[in-house]
Coordinates of C-alpha atoms and ligand atoms in Angstrom, one line a residue:
Chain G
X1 CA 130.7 118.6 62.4
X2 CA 131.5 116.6 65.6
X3 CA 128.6 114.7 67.0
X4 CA 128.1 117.0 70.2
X5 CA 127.6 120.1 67.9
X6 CA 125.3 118.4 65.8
X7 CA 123.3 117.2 69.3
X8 CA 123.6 121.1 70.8
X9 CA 122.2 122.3 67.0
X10 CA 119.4 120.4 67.5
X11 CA 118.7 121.9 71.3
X12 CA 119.4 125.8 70.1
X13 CA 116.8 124.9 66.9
X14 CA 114.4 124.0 69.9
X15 CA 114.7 126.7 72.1
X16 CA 114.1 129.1 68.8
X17 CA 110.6 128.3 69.3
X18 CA 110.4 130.4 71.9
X19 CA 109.0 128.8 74.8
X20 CA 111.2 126.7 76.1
X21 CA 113.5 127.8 78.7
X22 CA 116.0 124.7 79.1
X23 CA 116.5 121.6 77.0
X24 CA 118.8 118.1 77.2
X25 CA 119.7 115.1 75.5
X26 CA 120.2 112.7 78.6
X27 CA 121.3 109.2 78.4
X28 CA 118.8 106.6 79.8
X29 CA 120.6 106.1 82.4
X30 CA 120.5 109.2 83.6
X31 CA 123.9 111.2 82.7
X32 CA 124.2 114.3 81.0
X33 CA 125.0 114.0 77.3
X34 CA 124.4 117.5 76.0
X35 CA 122.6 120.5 77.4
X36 CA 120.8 123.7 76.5
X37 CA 120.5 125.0 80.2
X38 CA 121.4 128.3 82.1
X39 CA 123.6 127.8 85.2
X40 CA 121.2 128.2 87.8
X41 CA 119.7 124.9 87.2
X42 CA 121.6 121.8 88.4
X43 CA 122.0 120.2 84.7
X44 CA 122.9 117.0 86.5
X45 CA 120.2 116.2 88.6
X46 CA 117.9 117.7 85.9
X47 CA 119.5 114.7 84.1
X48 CA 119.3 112.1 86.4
X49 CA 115.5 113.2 87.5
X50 CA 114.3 112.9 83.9
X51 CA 115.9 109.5 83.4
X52 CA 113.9 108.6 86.6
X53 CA 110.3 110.4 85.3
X54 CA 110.5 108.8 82.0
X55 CA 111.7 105.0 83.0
X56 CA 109.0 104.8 86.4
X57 CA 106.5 106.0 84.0
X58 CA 107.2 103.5 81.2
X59 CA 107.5 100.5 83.7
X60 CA 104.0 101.9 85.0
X61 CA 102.3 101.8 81.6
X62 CA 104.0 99.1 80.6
X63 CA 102.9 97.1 83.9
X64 CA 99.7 97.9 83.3
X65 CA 99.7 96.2 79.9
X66 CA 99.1 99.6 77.8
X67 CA 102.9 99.1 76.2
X68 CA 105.2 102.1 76.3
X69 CA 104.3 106.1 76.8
X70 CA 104.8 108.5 73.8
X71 CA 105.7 111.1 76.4
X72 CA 105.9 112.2 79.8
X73 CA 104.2 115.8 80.8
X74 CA 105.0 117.4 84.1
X75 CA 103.0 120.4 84.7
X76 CA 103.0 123.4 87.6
X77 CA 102.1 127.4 87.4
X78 CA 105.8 127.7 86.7
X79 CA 106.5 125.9 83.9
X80 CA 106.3 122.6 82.1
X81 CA 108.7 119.5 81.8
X82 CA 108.2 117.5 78.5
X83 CA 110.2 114.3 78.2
X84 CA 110.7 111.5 75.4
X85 CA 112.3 108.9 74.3
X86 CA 115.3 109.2 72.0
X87 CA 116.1 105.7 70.8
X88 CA 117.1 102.9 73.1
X89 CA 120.3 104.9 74.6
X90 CA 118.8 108.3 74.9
X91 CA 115.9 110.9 76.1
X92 CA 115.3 114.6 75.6
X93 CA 113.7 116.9 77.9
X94 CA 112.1 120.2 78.0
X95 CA 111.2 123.0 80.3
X96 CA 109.2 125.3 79.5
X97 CA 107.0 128.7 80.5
X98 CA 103.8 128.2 81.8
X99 CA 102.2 129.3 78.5
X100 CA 103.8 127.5 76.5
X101 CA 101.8 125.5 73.4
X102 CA 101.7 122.2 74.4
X103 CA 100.9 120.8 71.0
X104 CA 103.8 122.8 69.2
X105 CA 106.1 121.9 71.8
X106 CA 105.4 118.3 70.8
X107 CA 105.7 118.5 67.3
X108 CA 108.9 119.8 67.7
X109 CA 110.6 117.4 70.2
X110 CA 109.1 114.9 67.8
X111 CA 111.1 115.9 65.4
X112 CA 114.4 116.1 67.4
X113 CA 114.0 112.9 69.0
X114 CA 114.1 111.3 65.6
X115 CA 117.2 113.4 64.9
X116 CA 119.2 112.5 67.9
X117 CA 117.6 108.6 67.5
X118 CA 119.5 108.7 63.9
X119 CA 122.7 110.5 65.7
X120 CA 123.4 107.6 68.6
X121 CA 121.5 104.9 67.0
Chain U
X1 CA 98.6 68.8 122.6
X2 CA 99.7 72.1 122.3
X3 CA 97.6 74.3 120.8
X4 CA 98.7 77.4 119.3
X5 CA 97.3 80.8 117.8
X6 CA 98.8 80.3 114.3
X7 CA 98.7 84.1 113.8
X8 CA 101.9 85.1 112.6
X9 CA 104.4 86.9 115.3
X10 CA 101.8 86.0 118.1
X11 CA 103.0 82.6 118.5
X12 CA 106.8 83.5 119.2
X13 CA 106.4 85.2 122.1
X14 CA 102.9 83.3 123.5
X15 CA 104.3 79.9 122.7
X16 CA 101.1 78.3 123.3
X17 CA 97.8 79.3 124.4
X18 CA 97.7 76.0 127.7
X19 CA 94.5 74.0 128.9
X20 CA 91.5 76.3 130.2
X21 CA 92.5 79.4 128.7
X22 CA 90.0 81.6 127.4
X23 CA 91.5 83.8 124.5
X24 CA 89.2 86.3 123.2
X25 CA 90.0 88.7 119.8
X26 CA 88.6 91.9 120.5
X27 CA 87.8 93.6 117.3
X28 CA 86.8 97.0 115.7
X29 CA 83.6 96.6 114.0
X30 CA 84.8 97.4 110.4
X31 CA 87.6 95.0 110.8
X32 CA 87.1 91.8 109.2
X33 CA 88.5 90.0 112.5
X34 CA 86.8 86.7 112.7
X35 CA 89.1 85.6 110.2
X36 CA 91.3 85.9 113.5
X37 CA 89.7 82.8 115.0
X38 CA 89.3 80.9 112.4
X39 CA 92.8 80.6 111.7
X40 CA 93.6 79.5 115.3
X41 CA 91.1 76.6 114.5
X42 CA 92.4 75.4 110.8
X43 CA 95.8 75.6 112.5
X44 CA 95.2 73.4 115.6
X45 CA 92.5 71.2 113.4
X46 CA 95.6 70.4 111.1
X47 CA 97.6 69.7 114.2
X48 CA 95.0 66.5 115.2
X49 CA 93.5 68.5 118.0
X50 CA 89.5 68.6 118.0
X51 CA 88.2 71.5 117.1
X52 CA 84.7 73.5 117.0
X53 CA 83.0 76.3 115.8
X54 CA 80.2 77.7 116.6
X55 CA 77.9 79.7 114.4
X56 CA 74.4 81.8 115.4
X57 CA 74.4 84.5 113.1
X58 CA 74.8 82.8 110.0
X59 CA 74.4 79.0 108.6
X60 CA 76.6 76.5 108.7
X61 CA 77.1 76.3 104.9
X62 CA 78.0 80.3 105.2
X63 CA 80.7 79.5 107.5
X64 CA 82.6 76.7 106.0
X65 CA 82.6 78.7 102.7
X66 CA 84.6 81.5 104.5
X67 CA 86.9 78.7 106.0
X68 CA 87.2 77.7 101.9
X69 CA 87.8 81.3 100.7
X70 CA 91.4 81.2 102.7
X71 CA 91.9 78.3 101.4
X72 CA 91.0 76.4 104.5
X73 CA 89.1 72.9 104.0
X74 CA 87.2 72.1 107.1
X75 CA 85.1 70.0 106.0
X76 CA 87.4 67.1 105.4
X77 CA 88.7 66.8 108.7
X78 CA 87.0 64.2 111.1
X79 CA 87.4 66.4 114.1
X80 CA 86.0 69.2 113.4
X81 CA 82.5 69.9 114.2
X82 CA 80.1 73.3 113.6
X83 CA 77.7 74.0 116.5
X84 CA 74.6 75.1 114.6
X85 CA 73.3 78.2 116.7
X86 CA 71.9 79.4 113.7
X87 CA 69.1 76.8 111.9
X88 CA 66.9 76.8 115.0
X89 CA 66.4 80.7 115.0
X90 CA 65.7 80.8 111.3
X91 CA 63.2 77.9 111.8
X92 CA 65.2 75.3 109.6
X93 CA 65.7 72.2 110.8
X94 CA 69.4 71.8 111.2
X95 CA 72.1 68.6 109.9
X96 CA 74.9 69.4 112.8
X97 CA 75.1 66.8 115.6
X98 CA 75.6 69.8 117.8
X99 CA 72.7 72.3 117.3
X100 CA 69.9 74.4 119.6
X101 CA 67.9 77.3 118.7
X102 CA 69.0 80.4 120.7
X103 CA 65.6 81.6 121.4
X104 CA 66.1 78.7 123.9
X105 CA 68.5 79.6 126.2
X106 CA 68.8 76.4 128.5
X107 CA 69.0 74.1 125.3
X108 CA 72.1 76.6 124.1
X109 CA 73.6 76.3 127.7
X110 CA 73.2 72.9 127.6
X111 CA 75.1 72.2 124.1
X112 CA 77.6 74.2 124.6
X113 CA 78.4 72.6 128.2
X114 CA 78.9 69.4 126.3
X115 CA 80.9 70.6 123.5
X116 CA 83.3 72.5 125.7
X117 CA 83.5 69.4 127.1
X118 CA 84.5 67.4 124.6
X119 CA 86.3 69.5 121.9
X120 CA 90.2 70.9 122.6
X121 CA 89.5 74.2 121.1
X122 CA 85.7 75.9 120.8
X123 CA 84.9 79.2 118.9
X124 CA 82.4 81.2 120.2
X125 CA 80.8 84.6 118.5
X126 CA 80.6 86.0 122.2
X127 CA 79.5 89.4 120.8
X128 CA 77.2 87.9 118.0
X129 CA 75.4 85.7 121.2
X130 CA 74.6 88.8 122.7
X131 CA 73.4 90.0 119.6
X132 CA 70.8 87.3 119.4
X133 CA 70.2 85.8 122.9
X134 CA 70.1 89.6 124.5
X135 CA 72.0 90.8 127.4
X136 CA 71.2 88.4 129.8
X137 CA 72.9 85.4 128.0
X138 CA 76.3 87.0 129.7
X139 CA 75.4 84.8 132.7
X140 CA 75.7 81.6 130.0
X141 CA 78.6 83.1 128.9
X142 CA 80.2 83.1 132.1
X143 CA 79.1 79.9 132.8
X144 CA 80.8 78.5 129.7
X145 CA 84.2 80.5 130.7
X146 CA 84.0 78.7 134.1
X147 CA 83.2 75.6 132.6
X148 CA 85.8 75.5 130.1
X149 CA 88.5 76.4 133.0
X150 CA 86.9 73.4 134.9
X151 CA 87.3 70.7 131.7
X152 CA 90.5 72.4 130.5
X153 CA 89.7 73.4 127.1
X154 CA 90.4 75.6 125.7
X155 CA 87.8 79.2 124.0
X156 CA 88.6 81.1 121.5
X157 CA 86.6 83.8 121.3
X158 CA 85.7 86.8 119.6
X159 CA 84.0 90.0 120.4
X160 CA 83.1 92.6 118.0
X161 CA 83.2 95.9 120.0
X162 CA 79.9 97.9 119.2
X163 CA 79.2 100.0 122.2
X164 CA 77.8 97.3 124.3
X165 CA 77.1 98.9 128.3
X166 CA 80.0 99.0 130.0
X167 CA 79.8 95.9 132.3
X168 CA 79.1 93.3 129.6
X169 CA 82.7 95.2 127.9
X170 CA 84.5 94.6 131.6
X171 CA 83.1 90.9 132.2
X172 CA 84.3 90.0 129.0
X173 CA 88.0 91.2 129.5
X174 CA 88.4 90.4 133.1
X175 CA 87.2 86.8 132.1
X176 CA 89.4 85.9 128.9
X177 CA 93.2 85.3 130.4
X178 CA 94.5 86.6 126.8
X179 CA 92.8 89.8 124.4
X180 CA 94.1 90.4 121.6
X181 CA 93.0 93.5 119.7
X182 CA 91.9 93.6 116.1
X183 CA 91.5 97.1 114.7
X184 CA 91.8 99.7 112.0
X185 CA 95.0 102.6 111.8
X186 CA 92.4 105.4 111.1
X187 CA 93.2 108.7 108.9
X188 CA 89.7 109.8 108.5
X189 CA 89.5 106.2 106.0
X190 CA 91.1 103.2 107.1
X191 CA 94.4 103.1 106.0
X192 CA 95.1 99.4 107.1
X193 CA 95.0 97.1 110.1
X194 CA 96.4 95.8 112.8
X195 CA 96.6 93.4 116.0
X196 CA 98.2 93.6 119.3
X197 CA 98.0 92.0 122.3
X198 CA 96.5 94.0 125.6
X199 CA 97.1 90.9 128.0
X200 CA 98.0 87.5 128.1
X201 CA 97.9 86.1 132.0
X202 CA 100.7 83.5 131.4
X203 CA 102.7 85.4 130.0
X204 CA 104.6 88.9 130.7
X205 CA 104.3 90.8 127.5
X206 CA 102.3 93.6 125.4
X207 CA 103.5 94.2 121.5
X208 CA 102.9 97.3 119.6
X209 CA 100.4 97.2 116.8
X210 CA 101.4 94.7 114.2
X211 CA 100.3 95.7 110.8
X212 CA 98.6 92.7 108.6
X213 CA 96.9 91.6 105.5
X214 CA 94.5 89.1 104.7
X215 CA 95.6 86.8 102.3
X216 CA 93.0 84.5 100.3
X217 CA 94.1 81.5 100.3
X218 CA 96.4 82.3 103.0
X219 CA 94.5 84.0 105.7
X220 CA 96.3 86.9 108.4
X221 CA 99.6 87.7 107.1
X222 CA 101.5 90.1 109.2
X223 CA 102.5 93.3 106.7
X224 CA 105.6 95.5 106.4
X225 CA 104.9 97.6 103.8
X226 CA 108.5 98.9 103.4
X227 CA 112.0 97.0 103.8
X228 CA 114.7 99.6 102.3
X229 CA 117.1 97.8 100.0
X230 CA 120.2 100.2 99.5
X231 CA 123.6 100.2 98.6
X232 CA 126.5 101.6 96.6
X233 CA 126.3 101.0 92.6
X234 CA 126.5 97.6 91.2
X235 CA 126.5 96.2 94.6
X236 CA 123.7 93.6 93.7
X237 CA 120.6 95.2 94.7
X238 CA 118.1 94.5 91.9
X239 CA 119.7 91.5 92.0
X240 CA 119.0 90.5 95.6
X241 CA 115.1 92.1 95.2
X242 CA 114.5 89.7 92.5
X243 CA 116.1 86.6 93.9
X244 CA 113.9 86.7 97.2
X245 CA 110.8 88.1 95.5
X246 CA 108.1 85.9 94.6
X247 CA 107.1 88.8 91.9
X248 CA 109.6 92.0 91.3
X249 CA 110.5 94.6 89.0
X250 CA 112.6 97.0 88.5
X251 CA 113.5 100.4 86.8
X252 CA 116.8 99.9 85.2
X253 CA 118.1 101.5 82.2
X254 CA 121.5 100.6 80.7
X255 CA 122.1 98.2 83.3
X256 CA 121.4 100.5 86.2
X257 CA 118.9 101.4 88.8
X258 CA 117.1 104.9 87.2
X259 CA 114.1 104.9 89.8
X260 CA 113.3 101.9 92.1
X261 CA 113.1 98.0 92.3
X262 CA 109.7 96.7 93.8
X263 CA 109.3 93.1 95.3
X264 CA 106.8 91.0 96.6
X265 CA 107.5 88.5 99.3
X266 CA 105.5 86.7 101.1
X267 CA 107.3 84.4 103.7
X268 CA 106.8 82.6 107.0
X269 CA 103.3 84.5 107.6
X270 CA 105.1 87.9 107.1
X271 CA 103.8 89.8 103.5
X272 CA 106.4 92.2 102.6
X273 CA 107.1 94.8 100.1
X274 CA 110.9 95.2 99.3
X275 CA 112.3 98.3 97.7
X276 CA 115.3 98.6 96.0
X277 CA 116.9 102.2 95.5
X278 CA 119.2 103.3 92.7
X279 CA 122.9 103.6 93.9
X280 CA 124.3 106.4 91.7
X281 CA 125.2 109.7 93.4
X282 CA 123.2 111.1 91.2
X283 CA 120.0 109.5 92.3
X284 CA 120.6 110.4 95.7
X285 CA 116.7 112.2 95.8
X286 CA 114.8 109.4 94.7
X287 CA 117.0 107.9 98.3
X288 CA 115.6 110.2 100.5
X289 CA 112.1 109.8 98.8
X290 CA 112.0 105.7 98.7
X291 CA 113.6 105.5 102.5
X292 CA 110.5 107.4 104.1
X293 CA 108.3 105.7 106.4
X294 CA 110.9 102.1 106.0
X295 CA 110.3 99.9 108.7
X296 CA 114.1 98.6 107.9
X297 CA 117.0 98.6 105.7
X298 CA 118.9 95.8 103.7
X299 CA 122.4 97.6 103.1
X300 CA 124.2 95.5 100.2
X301 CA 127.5 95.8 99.6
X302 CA 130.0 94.5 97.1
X303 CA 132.2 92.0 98.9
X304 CA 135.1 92.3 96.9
X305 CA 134.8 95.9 96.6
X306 CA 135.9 97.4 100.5
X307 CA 136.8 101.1 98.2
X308 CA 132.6 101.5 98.1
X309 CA 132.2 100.9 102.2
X310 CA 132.0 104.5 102.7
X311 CA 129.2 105.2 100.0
X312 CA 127.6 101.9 101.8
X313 CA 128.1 104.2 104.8
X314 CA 126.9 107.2 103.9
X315 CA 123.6 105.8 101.9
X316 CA 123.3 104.3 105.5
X317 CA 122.9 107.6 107.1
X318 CA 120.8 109.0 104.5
X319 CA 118.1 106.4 105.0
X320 CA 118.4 105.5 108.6
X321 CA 117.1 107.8 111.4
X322 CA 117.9 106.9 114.8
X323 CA 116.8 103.3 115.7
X324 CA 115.8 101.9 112.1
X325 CA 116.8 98.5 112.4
X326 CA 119.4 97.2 109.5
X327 CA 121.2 94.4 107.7
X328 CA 124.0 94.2 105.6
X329 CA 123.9 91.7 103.2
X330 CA 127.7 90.9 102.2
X331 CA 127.1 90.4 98.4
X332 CA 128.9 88.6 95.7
X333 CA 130.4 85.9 98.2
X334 CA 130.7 83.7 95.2
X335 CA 133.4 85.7 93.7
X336 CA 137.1 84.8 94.7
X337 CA 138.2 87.9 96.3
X338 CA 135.4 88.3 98.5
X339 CA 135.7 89.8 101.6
X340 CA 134.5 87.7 105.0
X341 CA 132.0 89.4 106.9
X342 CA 134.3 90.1 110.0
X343 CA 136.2 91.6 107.8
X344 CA 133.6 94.3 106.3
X345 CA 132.6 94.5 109.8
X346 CA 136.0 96.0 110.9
X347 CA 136.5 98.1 107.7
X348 CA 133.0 99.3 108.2
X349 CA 133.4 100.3 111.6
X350 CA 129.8 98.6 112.2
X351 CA 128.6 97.4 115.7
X352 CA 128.9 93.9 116.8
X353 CA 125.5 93.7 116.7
X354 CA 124.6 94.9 113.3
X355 CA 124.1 90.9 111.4
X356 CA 126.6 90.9 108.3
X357 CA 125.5 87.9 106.1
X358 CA 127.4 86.7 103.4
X359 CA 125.2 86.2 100.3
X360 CA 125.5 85.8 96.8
X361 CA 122.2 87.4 95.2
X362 CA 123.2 86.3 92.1
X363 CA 123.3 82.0 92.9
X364 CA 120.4 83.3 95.6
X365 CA 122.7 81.9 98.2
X366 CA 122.0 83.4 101.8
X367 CA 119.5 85.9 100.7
X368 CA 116.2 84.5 103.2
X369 CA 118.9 84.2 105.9
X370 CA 119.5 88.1 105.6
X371 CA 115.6 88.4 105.3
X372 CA 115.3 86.0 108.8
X373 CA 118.1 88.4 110.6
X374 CA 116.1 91.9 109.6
X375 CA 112.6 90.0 110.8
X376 CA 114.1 89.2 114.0
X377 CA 115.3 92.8 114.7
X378 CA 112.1 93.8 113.4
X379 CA 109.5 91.9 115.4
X380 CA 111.8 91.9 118.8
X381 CA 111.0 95.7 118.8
X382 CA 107.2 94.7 118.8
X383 CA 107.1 92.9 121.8
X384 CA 107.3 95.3 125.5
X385 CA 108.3 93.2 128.5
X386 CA 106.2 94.3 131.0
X387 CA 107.4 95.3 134.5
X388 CA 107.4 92.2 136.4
X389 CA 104.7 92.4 138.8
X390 CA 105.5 92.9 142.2
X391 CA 105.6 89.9 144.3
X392 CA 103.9 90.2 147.8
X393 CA 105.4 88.5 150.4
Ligands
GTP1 N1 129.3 87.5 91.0 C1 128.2 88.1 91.4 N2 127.7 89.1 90.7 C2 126.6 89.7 91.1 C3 126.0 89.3 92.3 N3 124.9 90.0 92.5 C4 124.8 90.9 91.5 N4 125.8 90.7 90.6 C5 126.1 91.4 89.4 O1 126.4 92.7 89.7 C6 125.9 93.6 88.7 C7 125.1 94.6 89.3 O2 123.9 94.0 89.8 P1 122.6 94.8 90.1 O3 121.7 94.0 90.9 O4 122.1 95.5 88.9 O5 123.2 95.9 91.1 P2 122.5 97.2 91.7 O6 123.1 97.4 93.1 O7 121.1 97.1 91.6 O8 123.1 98.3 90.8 P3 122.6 99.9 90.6 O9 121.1 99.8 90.6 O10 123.1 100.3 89.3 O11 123.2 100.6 91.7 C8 125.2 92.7 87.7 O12 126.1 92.4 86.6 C9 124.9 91.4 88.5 O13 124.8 90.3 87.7 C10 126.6 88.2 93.1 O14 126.1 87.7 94.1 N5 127.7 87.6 92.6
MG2 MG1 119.7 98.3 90.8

């Protein structure tokens, strides 16, 4: 199975739960490296934005001496954005419904980060 | 000897403040302004003129410890002198050479005459002498403004603008030959502080407000809270941030720019903040975001690399609305195939009046020259000319 199947496998096993309406594995750096996300949404910026959330948010924890975030979570009335580290080279990010359960969301892209950390080193 | 303000910006334009002048700051009451003052006196005490202060409503010992919180050391210099307005209203007996109890107004009148006589530069609390001596001393106070005019010294003043009547407010304007206001930039708090100058009789000018900091040690730093630092990918911009930045970071992943670069300069009086944007396309939002409410742009280029002129460009146009003054630092100048700045000019299509200096971030060559070029376009906007008055013949 080719790496990028084995990266969109774990995205689809994501969205099973339910709850989450659009999913990535982004490079830190912001690009695009595989995507769970319907065509309305520009996957690209989604991409970029997230590499953006997660790094000023580490350099502000980290700047303030309380070493590096678990997790980034973005809230409105419409919906949820959950991001995370994946390994040195990579993040994954979620959006989700409104309703969604935080705490199983979490558990879950626990899990996947881990995967896609042993997948690009 | 020329004496001088020593407040940054101020002293460019007013060159020098000259022999029986009467300068008076003119601050907001929630200001900390008197901080104003005392930097004109460190600054001419450390140039060998004769310098003193005058205290009335606090001690001696209260005032040189605010000289030593910005770092200034009084104390040590022979020619400086406090004049003890203070001791004699507390009942204490007081260790300056120059003292009187305000509740004596003749005895004040009569120190003061002689210090004004003999010092180069004299502070005087005017509004903190009202305070104490009551609305009457204004008389004394005018005498002291005539007298310094007669002995050409030269006042420094300030005056703390409670809501004093209306006369004492016009006596002590039309009487100082330079005001200079201290105040606050109000949004229901204070969001930060300024100075400007309202007249100066030797000179033709007004400035718009110049924003400032205090600084201990330091003392009144004039503040720009945003210089824009843009450019097309890999051009060198996290690069130059952290080569003129006393303290910087930045939010790079991979090698590259994901949010912003933040630096911290302070430099020739001026304390500014430096931001560095990220220079992939695909960042372009975080652009728009960081390039609000800049007071200028740095545009860095790649030298050697004229095919990324047009992003340069259009990053350009993105950030700067109409009049936003800019630079272009010429990066990578160290590398072989560098283009000249005449050069970039020409491919850029840039006025002749848009300053292109060659740096090289990387050995730090050039990069406060490029800082000195955006100050100057900077500050020159602060200062009006006024209309030259009409000559009578
Ligand atoms: N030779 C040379 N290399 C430089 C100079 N300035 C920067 N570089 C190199 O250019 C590369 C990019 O530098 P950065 O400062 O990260 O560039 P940037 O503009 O911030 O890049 P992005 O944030 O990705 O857009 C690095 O490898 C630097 O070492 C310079 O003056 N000369
Ligand atoms: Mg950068």
């Amino acid at each position: 199975m080719s790496l990028r199947s084995q990266l969109e496998d774990i995205l689809k096993e994501m969205k099973s739960t339910g709850d989450v309406e659009a999913s990535a594995i982004v490079s830190r750096d912001g690009l695009l490296i595989a995507a769970d996300i319907s065509s309305s949404v520009n996957a690209d910026a989604f991409a970029a934005m997230s590499a953006t959330m997660l790094g000023a948010a580490e350099t502000a924890m980290s700047e303030l001496g309380k070493g590096t975030p678990d997790r980034v979570v973005v809230e409105s009335p419409s919906g949820k954005i959950v991001a995370m580290g994946a390994g040195e080279k990579a993040l994954l990010v979620v959006m989700t419904t409104p309703k969604a359960n935080l705490g199983l969301i979490l558990l879950q892209l626990g899990k996947a980060s881990k995967k896609i950390e042993e997948l690009l080193g | 000897m020329k004496v001088i303000t020593g407040i940054p910006v101020l002293d460019d334009v007013i060159e020098e403040i000259p022999e029986g002048k009467i300068l008076t700051y003119w601050i907001d009451p929630e200001v900390e302004g008197n901080v104003f003052a005392m930097q004109t006196l460190f600054t001419n005490l450390e140039r060998g003129c004769k310098c003193a202060y005058t205290t009335i409503a606090y001690s001696p010992e209260v005032a040189i410890g605010e000289f030593n919180e910005f770092g200034w050391d009084v104390e040590n210099y022979e020619n400086f002198s406090i004049v003890d307005l203070y001791s004699g209203y507390v009942g204490l007996p007081s260790n300056c050479q120059y003292n009187a109890s305000p509740t004596d107004i003749e005895e004040v009148n009569e120190v003061m005459k002689k210090v004004i006589e003999n010092f180069d530069v004299v502070v005087i609390p005017v509004s903190s002498v009202i305070d104490v001596c009551g609305e009457d001393s204004i008389e004394c106070i005018g005498e002291w403004y005539d007298f310094a005019r007669e002995k050409e010294s030269r006042l420094i003043c300030t005056f703390v603008s409670w809501p004093y009547p209306e006369e004492i407010e016009k006596f002590v304007k039309n009487n100082s030959n330079a005001v200079i206001r201290v105040g606050g930039v109000h949004h229901r708090v204070i969001l930060g502080y300024y100075y400007g100058v309202v007249k100066v009789d030797w000179k033709n000018i007004k400035s718009k407000a110049i924003l400032f900091k205090l600084v201990k040690p330091g003392g009144v730093r004039a503040y720009i809270p945003k210089i824009l630092v843009t450019g097309p990918y890999n051009a060198g911009k996290s690069t130059f941030v952290h080569a003129v930045s006393m303290r910087a970071i930045s939010v790079d992943r991979l090698g590259t720019t994901v949010a912003l670069d933040h630096g911290h300069l302070e430099y020739k009086g001026f304390s500014i903040d430096l931001f560095g944007t990220p220079g992939q396309e695909r960042f372009d939002p975080i652009l728009k975001m960081l390039g609000r409410e800049a007071l200028g742009v740095i545009l860095v280029v790649d030298s050697t690399k004229p095919e990324t002129f047009p992003r340069a460009k259009q990053m350009l146009e993105a950030v700067a609305h109409f009049g936003l003054p800019y630079v272009v630092a010429a990066n990578k100048q160290d590398l072989p195939d560098a283009l000249p700045p005449e050069e970039i000019r020409k491919k850029m299509f840039l006025p002749e009046d848009v300053p292109i200096i060659p740096v090289s971030a990387k050995e730090g060559d050039g990069v406060y020259k490029v800082i000195d070029a955006l100050l100057e376009l900077l500050t020159g906007s602060w200062w009006v000319k006024e209309n030259e008055p009409e000559v009578s013949t």
